[in-house]
mmCIF file of C-alpha atoms and ligand atoms in Angstrom:
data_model
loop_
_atom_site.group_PDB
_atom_site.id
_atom_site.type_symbol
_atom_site.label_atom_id
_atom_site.label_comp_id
_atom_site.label_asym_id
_atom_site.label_seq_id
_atom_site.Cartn_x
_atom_site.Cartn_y
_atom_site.Cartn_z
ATOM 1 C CA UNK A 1 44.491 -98.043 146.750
ATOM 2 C CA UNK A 2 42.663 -97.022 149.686
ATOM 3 C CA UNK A 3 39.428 -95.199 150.543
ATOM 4 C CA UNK A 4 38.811 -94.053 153.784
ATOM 5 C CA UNK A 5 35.213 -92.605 153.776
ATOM 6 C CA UNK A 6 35.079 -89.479 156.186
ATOM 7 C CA UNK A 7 31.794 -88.221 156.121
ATOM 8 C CA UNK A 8 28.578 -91.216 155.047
ATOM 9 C CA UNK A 9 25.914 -88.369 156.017
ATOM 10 C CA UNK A 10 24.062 -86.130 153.210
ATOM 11 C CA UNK A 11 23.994 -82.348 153.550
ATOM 12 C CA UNK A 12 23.394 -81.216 156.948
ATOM 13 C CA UNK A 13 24.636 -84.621 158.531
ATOM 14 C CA UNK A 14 22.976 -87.063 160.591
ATOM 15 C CA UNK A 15 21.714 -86.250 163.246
ATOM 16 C CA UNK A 16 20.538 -82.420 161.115
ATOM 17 C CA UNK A 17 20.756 -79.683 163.009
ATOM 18 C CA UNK A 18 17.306 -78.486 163.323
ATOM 19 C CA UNK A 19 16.008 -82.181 162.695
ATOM 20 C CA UNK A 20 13.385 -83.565 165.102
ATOM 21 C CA UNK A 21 12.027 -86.343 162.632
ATOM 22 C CA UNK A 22 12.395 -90.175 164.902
ATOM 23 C CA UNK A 23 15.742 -90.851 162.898
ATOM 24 C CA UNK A 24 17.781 -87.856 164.181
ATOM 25 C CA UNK A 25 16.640 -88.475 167.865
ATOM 26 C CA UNK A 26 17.551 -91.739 167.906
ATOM 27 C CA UNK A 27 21.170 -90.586 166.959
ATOM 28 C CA UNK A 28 21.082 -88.268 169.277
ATOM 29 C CA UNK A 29 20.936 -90.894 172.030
ATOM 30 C CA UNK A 30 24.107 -92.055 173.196
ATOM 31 C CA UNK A 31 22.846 -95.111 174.135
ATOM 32 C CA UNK A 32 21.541 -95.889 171.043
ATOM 33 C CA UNK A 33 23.930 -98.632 169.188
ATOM 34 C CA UNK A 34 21.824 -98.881 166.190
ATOM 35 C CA UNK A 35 21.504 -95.209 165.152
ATOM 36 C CA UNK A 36 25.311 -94.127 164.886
ATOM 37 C CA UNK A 37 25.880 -90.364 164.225
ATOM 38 C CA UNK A 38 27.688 -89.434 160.597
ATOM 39 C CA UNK A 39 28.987 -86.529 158.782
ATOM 40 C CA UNK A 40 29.013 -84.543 155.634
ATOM 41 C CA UNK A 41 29.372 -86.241 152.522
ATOM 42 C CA UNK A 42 33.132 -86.759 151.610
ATOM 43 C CA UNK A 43 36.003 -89.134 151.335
ATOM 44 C CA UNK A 44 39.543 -89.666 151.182
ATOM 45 C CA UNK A 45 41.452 -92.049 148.799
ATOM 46 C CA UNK A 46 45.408 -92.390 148.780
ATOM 47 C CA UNK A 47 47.199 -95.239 146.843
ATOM 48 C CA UNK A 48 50.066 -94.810 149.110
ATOM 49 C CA UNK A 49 48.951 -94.717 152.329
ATOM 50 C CA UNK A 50 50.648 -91.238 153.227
ATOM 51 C CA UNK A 51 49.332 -88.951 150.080
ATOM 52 C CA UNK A 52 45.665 -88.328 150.267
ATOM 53 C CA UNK A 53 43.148 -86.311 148.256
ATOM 54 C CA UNK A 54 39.844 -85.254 149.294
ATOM 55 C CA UNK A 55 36.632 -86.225 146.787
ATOM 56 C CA UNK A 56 34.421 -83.436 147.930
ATOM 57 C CA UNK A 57 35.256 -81.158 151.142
ATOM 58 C CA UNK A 58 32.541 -81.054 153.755
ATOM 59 C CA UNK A 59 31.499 -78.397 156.780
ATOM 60 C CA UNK A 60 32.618 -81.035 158.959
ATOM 61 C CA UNK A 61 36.412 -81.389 157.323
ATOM 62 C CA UNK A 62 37.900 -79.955 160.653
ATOM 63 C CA UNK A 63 36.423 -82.854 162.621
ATOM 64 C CA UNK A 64 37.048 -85.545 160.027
ATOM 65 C CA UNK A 65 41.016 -84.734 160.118
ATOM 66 C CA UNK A 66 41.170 -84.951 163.701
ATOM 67 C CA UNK A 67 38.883 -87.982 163.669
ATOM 68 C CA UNK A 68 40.835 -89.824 161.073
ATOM 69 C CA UNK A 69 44.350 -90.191 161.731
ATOM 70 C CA UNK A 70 45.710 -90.679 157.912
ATOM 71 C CA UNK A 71 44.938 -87.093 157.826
ATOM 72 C CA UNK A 72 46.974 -85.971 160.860
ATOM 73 C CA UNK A 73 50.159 -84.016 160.185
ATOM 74 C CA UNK A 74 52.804 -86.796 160.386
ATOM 75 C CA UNK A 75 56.325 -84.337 159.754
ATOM 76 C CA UNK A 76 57.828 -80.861 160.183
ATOM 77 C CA UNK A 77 56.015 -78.009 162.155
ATOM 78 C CA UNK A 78 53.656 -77.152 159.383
ATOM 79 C CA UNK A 79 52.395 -80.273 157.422
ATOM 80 C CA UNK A 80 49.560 -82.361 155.955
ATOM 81 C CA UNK A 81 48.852 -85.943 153.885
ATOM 82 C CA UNK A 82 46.551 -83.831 152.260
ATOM 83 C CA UNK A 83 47.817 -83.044 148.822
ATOM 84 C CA UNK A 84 44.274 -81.653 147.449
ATOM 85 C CA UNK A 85 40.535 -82.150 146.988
ATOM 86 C CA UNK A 86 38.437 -83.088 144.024
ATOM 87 C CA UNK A 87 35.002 -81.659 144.218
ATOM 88 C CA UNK A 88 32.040 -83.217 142.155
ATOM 89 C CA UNK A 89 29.550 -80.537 142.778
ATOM 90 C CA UNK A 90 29.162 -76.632 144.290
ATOM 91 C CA UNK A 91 26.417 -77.769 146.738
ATOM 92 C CA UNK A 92 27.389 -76.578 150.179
ATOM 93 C CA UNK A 93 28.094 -79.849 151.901
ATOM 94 C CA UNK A 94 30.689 -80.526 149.150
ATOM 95 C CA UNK A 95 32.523 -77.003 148.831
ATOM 96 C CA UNK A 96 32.368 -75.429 152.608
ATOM 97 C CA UNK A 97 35.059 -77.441 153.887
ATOM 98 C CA UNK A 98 37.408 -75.716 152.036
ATOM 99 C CA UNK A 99 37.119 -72.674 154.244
ATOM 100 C CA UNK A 100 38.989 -75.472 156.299
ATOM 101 C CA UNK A 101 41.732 -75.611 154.626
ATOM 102 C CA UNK A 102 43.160 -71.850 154.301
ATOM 103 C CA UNK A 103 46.679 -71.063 156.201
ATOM 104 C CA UNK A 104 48.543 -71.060 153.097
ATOM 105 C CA UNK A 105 49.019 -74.844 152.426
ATOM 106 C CA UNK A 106 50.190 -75.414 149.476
ATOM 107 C CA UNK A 107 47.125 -77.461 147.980
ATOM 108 C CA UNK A 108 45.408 -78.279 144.902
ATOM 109 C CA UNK A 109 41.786 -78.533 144.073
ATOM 110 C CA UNK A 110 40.343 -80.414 140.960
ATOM 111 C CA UNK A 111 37.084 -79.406 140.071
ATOM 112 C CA UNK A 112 34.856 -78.703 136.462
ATOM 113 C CA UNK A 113 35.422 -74.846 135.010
ATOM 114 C CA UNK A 114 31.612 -74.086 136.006
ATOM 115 C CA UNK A 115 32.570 -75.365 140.042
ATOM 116 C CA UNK A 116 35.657 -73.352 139.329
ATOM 117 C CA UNK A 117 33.769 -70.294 138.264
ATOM 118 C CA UNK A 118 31.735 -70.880 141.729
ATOM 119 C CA UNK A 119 34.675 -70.734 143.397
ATOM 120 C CA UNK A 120 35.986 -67.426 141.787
ATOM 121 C CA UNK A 121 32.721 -65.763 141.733
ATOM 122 C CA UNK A 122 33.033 -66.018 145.800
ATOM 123 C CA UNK A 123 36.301 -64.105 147.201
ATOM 124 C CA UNK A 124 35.639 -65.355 150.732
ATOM 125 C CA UNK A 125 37.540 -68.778 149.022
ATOM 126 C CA UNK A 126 40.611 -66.913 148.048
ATOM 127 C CA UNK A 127 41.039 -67.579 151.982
ATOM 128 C CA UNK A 128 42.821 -70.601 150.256
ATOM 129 C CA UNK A 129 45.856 -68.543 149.307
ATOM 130 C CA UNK A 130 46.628 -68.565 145.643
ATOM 131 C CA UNK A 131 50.311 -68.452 146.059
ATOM 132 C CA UNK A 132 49.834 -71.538 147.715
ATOM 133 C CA UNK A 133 46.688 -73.444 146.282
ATOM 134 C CA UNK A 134 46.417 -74.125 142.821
ATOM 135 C CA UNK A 135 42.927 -74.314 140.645
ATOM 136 C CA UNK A 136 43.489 -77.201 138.662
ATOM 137 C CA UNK A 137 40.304 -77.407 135.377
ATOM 138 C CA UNK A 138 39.276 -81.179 134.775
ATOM 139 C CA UNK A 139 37.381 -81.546 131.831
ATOM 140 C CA UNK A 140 34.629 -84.327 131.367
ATOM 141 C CA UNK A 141 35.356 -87.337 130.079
ATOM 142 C CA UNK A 142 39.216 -87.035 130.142
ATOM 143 C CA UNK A 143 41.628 -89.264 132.259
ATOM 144 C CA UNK A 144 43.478 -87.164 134.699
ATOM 145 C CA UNK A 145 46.264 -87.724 137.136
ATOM 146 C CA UNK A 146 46.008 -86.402 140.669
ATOM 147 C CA UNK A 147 49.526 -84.508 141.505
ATOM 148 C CA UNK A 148 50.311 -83.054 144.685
ATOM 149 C CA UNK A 149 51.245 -79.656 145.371
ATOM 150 C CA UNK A 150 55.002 -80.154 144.518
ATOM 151 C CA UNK A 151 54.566 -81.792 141.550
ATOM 152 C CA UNK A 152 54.335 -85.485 142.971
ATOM 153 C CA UNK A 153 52.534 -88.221 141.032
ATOM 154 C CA UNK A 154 50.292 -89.320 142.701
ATOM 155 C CA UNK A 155 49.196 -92.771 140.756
ATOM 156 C CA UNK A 156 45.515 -92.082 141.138
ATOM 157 C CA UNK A 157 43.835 -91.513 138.000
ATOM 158 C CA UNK A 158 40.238 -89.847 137.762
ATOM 159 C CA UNK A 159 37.748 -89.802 134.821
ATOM 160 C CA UNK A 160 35.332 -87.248 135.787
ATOM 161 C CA UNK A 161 31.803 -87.910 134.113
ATOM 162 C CA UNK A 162 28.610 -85.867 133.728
ATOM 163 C CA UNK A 163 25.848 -88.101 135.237
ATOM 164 C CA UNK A 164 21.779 -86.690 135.496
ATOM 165 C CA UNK A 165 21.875 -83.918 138.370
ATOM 166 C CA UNK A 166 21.493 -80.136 139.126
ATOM 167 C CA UNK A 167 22.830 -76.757 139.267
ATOM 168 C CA UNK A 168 23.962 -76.510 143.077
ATOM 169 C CA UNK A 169 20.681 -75.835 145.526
ATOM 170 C CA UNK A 170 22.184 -71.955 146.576
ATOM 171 C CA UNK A 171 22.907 -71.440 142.975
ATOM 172 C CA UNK A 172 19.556 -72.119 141.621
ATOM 173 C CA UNK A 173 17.627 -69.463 139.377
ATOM 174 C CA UNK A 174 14.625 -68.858 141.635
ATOM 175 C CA UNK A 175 13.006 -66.965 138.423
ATOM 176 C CA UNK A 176 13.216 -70.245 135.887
ATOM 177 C CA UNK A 177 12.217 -73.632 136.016
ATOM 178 C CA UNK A 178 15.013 -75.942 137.555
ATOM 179 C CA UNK A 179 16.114 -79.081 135.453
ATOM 180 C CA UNK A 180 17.012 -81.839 138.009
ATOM 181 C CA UNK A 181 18.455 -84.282 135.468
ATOM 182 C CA UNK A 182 20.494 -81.634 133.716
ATOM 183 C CA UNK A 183 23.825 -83.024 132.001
ATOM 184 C CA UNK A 184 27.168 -81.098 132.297
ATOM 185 C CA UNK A 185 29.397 -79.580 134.365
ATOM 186 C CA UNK A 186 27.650 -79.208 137.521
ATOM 187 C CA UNK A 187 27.032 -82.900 138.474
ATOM 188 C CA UNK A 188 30.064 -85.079 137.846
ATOM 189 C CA UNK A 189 30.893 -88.685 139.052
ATOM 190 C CA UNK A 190 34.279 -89.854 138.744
ATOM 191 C CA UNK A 191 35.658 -93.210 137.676
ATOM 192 C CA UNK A 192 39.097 -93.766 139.806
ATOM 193 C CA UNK A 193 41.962 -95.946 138.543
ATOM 194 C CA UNK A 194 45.324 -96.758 139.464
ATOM 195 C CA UNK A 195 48.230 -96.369 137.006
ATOM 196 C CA UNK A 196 47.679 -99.848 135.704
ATOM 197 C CA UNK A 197 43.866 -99.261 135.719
ATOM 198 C CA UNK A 198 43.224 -102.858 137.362
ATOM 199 C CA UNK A 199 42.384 -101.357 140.652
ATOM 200 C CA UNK A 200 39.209 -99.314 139.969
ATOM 201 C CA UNK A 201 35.689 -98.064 141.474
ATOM 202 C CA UNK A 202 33.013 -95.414 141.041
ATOM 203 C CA UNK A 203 32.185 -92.180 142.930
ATOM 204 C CA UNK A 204 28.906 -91.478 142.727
ATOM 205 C CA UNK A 205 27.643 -89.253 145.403
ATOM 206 C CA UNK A 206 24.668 -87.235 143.794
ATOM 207 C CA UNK A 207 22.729 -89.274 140.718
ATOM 208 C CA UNK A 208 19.028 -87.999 139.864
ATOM 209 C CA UNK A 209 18.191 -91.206 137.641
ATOM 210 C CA UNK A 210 19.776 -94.432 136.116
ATOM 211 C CA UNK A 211 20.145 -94.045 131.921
ATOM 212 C CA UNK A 212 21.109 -97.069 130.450
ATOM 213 C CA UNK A 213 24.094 -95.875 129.253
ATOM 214 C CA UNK A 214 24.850 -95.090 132.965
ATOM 215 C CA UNK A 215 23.937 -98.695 134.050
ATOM 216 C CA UNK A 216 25.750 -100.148 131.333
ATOM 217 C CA UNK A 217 29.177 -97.636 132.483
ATOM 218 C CA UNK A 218 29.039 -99.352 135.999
ATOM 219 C CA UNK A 219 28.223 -102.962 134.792
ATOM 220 C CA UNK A 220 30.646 -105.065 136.237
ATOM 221 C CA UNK A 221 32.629 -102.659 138.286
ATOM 222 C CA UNK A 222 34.597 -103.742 141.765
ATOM 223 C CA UNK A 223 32.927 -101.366 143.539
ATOM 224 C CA UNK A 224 30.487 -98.591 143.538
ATOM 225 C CA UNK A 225 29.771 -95.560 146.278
ATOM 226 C CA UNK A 226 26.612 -94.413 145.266
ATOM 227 C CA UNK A 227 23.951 -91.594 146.563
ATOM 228 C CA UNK A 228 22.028 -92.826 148.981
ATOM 229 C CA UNK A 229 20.201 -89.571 150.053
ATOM 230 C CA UNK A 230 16.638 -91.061 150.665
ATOM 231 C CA UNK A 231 15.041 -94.680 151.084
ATOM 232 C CA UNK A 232 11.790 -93.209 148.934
ATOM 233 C CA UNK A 233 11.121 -90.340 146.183
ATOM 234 C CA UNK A 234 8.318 -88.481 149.108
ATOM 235 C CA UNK A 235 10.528 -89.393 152.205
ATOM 236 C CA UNK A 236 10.633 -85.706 153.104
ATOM 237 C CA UNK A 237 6.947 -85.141 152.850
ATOM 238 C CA UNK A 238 5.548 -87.973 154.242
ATOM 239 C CA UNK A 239 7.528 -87.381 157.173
ATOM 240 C CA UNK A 240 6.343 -83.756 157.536
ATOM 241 C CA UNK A 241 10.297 -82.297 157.210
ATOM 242 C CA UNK A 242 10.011 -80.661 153.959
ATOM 243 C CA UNK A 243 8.148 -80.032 150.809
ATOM 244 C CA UNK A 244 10.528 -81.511 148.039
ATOM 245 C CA UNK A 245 11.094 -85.007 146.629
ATOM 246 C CA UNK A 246 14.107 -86.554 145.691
ATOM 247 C CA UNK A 247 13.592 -85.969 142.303
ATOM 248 C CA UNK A 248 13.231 -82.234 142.742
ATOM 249 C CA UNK A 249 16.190 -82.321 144.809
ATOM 250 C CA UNK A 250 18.426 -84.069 141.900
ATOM 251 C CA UNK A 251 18.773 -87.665 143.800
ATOM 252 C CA UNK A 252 17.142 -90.963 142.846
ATOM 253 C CA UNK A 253 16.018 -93.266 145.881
ATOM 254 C CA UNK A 254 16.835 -96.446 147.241
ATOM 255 C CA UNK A 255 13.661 -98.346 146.770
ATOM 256 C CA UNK A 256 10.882 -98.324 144.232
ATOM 257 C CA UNK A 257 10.616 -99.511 140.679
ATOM 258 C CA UNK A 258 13.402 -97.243 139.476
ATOM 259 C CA UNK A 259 15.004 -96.769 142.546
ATOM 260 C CA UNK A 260 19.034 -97.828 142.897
ATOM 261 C CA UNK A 261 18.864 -100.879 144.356
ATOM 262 C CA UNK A 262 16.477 -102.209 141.559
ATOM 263 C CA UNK A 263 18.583 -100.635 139.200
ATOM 264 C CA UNK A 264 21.686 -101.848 140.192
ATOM 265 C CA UNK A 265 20.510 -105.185 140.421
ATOM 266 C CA UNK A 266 21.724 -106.746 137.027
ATOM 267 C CA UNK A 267 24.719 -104.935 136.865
ATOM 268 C CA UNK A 268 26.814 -107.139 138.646
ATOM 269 C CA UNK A 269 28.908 -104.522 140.838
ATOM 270 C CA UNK A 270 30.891 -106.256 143.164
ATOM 271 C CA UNK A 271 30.674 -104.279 145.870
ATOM 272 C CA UNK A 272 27.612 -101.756 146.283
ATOM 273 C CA UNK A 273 28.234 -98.724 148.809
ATOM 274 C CA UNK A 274 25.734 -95.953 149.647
ATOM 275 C CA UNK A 275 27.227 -92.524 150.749
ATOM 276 C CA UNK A 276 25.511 -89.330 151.003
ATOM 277 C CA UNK A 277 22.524 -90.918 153.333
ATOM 278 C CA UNK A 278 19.740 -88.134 154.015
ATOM 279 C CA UNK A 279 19.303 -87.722 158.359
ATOM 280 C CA UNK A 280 15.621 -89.229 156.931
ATOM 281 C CA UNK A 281 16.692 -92.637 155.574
ATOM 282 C CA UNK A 282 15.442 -95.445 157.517
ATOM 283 C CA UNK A 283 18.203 -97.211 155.879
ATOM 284 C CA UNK A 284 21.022 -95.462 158.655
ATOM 285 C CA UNK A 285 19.174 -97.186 160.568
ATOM 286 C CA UNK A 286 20.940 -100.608 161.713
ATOM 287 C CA UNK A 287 18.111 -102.082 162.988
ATOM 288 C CA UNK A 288 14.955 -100.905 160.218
ATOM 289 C CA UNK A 289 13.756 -103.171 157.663
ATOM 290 C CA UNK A 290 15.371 -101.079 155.062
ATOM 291 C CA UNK A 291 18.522 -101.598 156.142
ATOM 292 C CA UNK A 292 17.565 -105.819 155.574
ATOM 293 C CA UNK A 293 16.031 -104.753 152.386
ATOM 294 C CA UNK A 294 19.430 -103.415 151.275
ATOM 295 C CA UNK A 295 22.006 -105.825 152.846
ATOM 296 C CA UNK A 296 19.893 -108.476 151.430
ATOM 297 C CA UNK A 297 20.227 -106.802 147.927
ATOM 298 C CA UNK A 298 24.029 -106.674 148.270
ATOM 299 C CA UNK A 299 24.340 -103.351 149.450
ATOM 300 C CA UNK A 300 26.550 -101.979 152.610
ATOM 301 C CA UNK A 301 25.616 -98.401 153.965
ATOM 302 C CA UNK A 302 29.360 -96.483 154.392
ATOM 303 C CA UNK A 303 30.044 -95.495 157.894
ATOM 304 C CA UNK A 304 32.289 -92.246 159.352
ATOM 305 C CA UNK A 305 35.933 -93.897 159.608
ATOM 306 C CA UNK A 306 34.592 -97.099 157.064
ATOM 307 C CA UNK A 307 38.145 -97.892 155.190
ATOM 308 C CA UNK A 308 38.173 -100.181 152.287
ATOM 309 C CA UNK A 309 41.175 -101.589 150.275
ATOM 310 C CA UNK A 310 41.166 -101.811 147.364
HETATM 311 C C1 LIG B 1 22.010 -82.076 147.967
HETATM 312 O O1 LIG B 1 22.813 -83.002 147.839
HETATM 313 O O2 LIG B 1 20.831 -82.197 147.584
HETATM 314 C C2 LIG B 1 22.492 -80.805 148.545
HETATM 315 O O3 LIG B 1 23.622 -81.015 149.319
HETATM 316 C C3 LIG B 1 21.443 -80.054 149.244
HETATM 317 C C4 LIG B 1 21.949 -78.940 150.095
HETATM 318 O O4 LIG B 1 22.793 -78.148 149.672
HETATM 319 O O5 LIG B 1 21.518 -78.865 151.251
HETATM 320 MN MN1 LIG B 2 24.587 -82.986 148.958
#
């Protein structure tokens, strides 16, 4: 199997937009080797080398086809290695890139009934032809095949899981308390397999804490890519970008007593990946101490273009 990851960033992508905070400058700087610019959160995983599916879609799809050449069209006039996307969440970073994707392709996109609904509830995604793009349910908790548009097996198998998390950030109920660790449909991580189920990892790209039976799920697994949206819980406040913690925003942190990389620390995971890096984290940083804490606790930060074989 392989993974190609396309986009290591966190919503908004690294440098943000409107960011001015020390970390986004120094991407901004060409001649800065050290501070290496990265997309929207998404990746690409094909156990064939030509047939890929998309986990998650980002704003920046259009640049991470063109940028990664698995994803160019290879035959014909019209064609793609794409075969379909698998989204975890609604949030925008993981759904936008969809709008990408319209020209009636013949696709097929794997998401929970409540992203689903999301999806139906906003026409301007029927821009993905239904004659050509099919809605495909996955229900928690059961083993599912990916299959391409015309039927093809394609020998990747996903268990989608609910893991702690929150109702997307535009979808939030401004009138009602928001529960950040809420269980269910919106958040899902997915456990991929091969058909003989040897070759297997973990997709993990939003997480708001570590439950034991969540730690005790990843024990031993080959390899984990896991959300690694900010180094601490008040990263956003203490650097005067914003108002919310992690916590509020549905994602754990790196450091700190119950932060990932303590709580990954028994498990034994054989290979530790963040993805989904905030434009805050001192830890996209190549240079920072974080980044030493975390390569010194086993961890590797993913990378735009970072391929891994599995
Ligand atoms: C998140 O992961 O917290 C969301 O992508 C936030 C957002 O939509 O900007
Ligand atoms: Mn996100």
């Amino acid at each position: 199997m392989r993974v190609r990851v396309l986009g290591s960033a966190a919503g908004g992508g690294y440098p943000q937009w409107n960011c001015n905070h020390p970390n986004s400058r120094r991407a901004r700087d060409p001649n800065d080797a050290a501070a290496i610019q990265r997309t929207q959160s998404s990746i690409a995983v094909s156990n064939d080398g030509e047939h890929w599916f998309l986990f998650n879609a980002s704003p920046d799809l259009r640049k991470q086809i063109n940028d990664n050449d698995v994803l160019h069209p290879k035959a014909d006039l019209r064609h793609s290695p794409i075969q379909g996307v698998v989204l975890t969440n609604a949030d925008v970073d993981h759904i936008a890139g969809l709008l990408n994707l319209r020209e009636s392709h013949p696709l097929r996109i794997y998401a929970t009934g409540k992203v689903l609904d999301v999806l139906k509830a906003n026409s301007v995604f029927s821009v993905l032809n239904p004659d050509f793009v099919e809605r495909m349910p996955i229900k928690l908790d059961e083993p599912t095949e990916l299959v391409g548009p015309d039927g093809t097996a394609s020998g990747i198998h996903i268990v989608p899981f609910a893991v702690p998390g929150k109702v997307a950030l535009w979808l939030e109920d401004k009138s009602k308390p928001v529960d950040t660790k809420a269980m269910g449909e919106d958040t899902v991580a997915l456990e991929v397999k091969d058909d003989s189920g040897k070759t297997r990892f973990f997709y993990v790209p939003g997480c708001a804490e570590m439950p034991d039976w969540l730690a005790a799920r990843l024990n031993g697994a080959p390899m984990v890519l896991f959300d690694g949206t900010l180094w601490r819980d008040d990263e956003m406040i203490i650097s005067k970008v914003g108002v919310k913690t992690g916590h509020r925003m549905g994602h754990m942190s790196l450091s700190g007593e119950d932060g990932t990389i303590a709580a990954f620390e028994p498990l034994g995971v054989e290979r530790k990946i963040f993805i989904h890096i905030n434009t805050t984290n001192p830890v996209l940083l190549e240079d920072s101490p974080e980044r030493a804490t975390a390569n010194a606790a086993g961890w590797q930060v993913s990378y735009d273009g970072m391929e891994i074989a599995l």
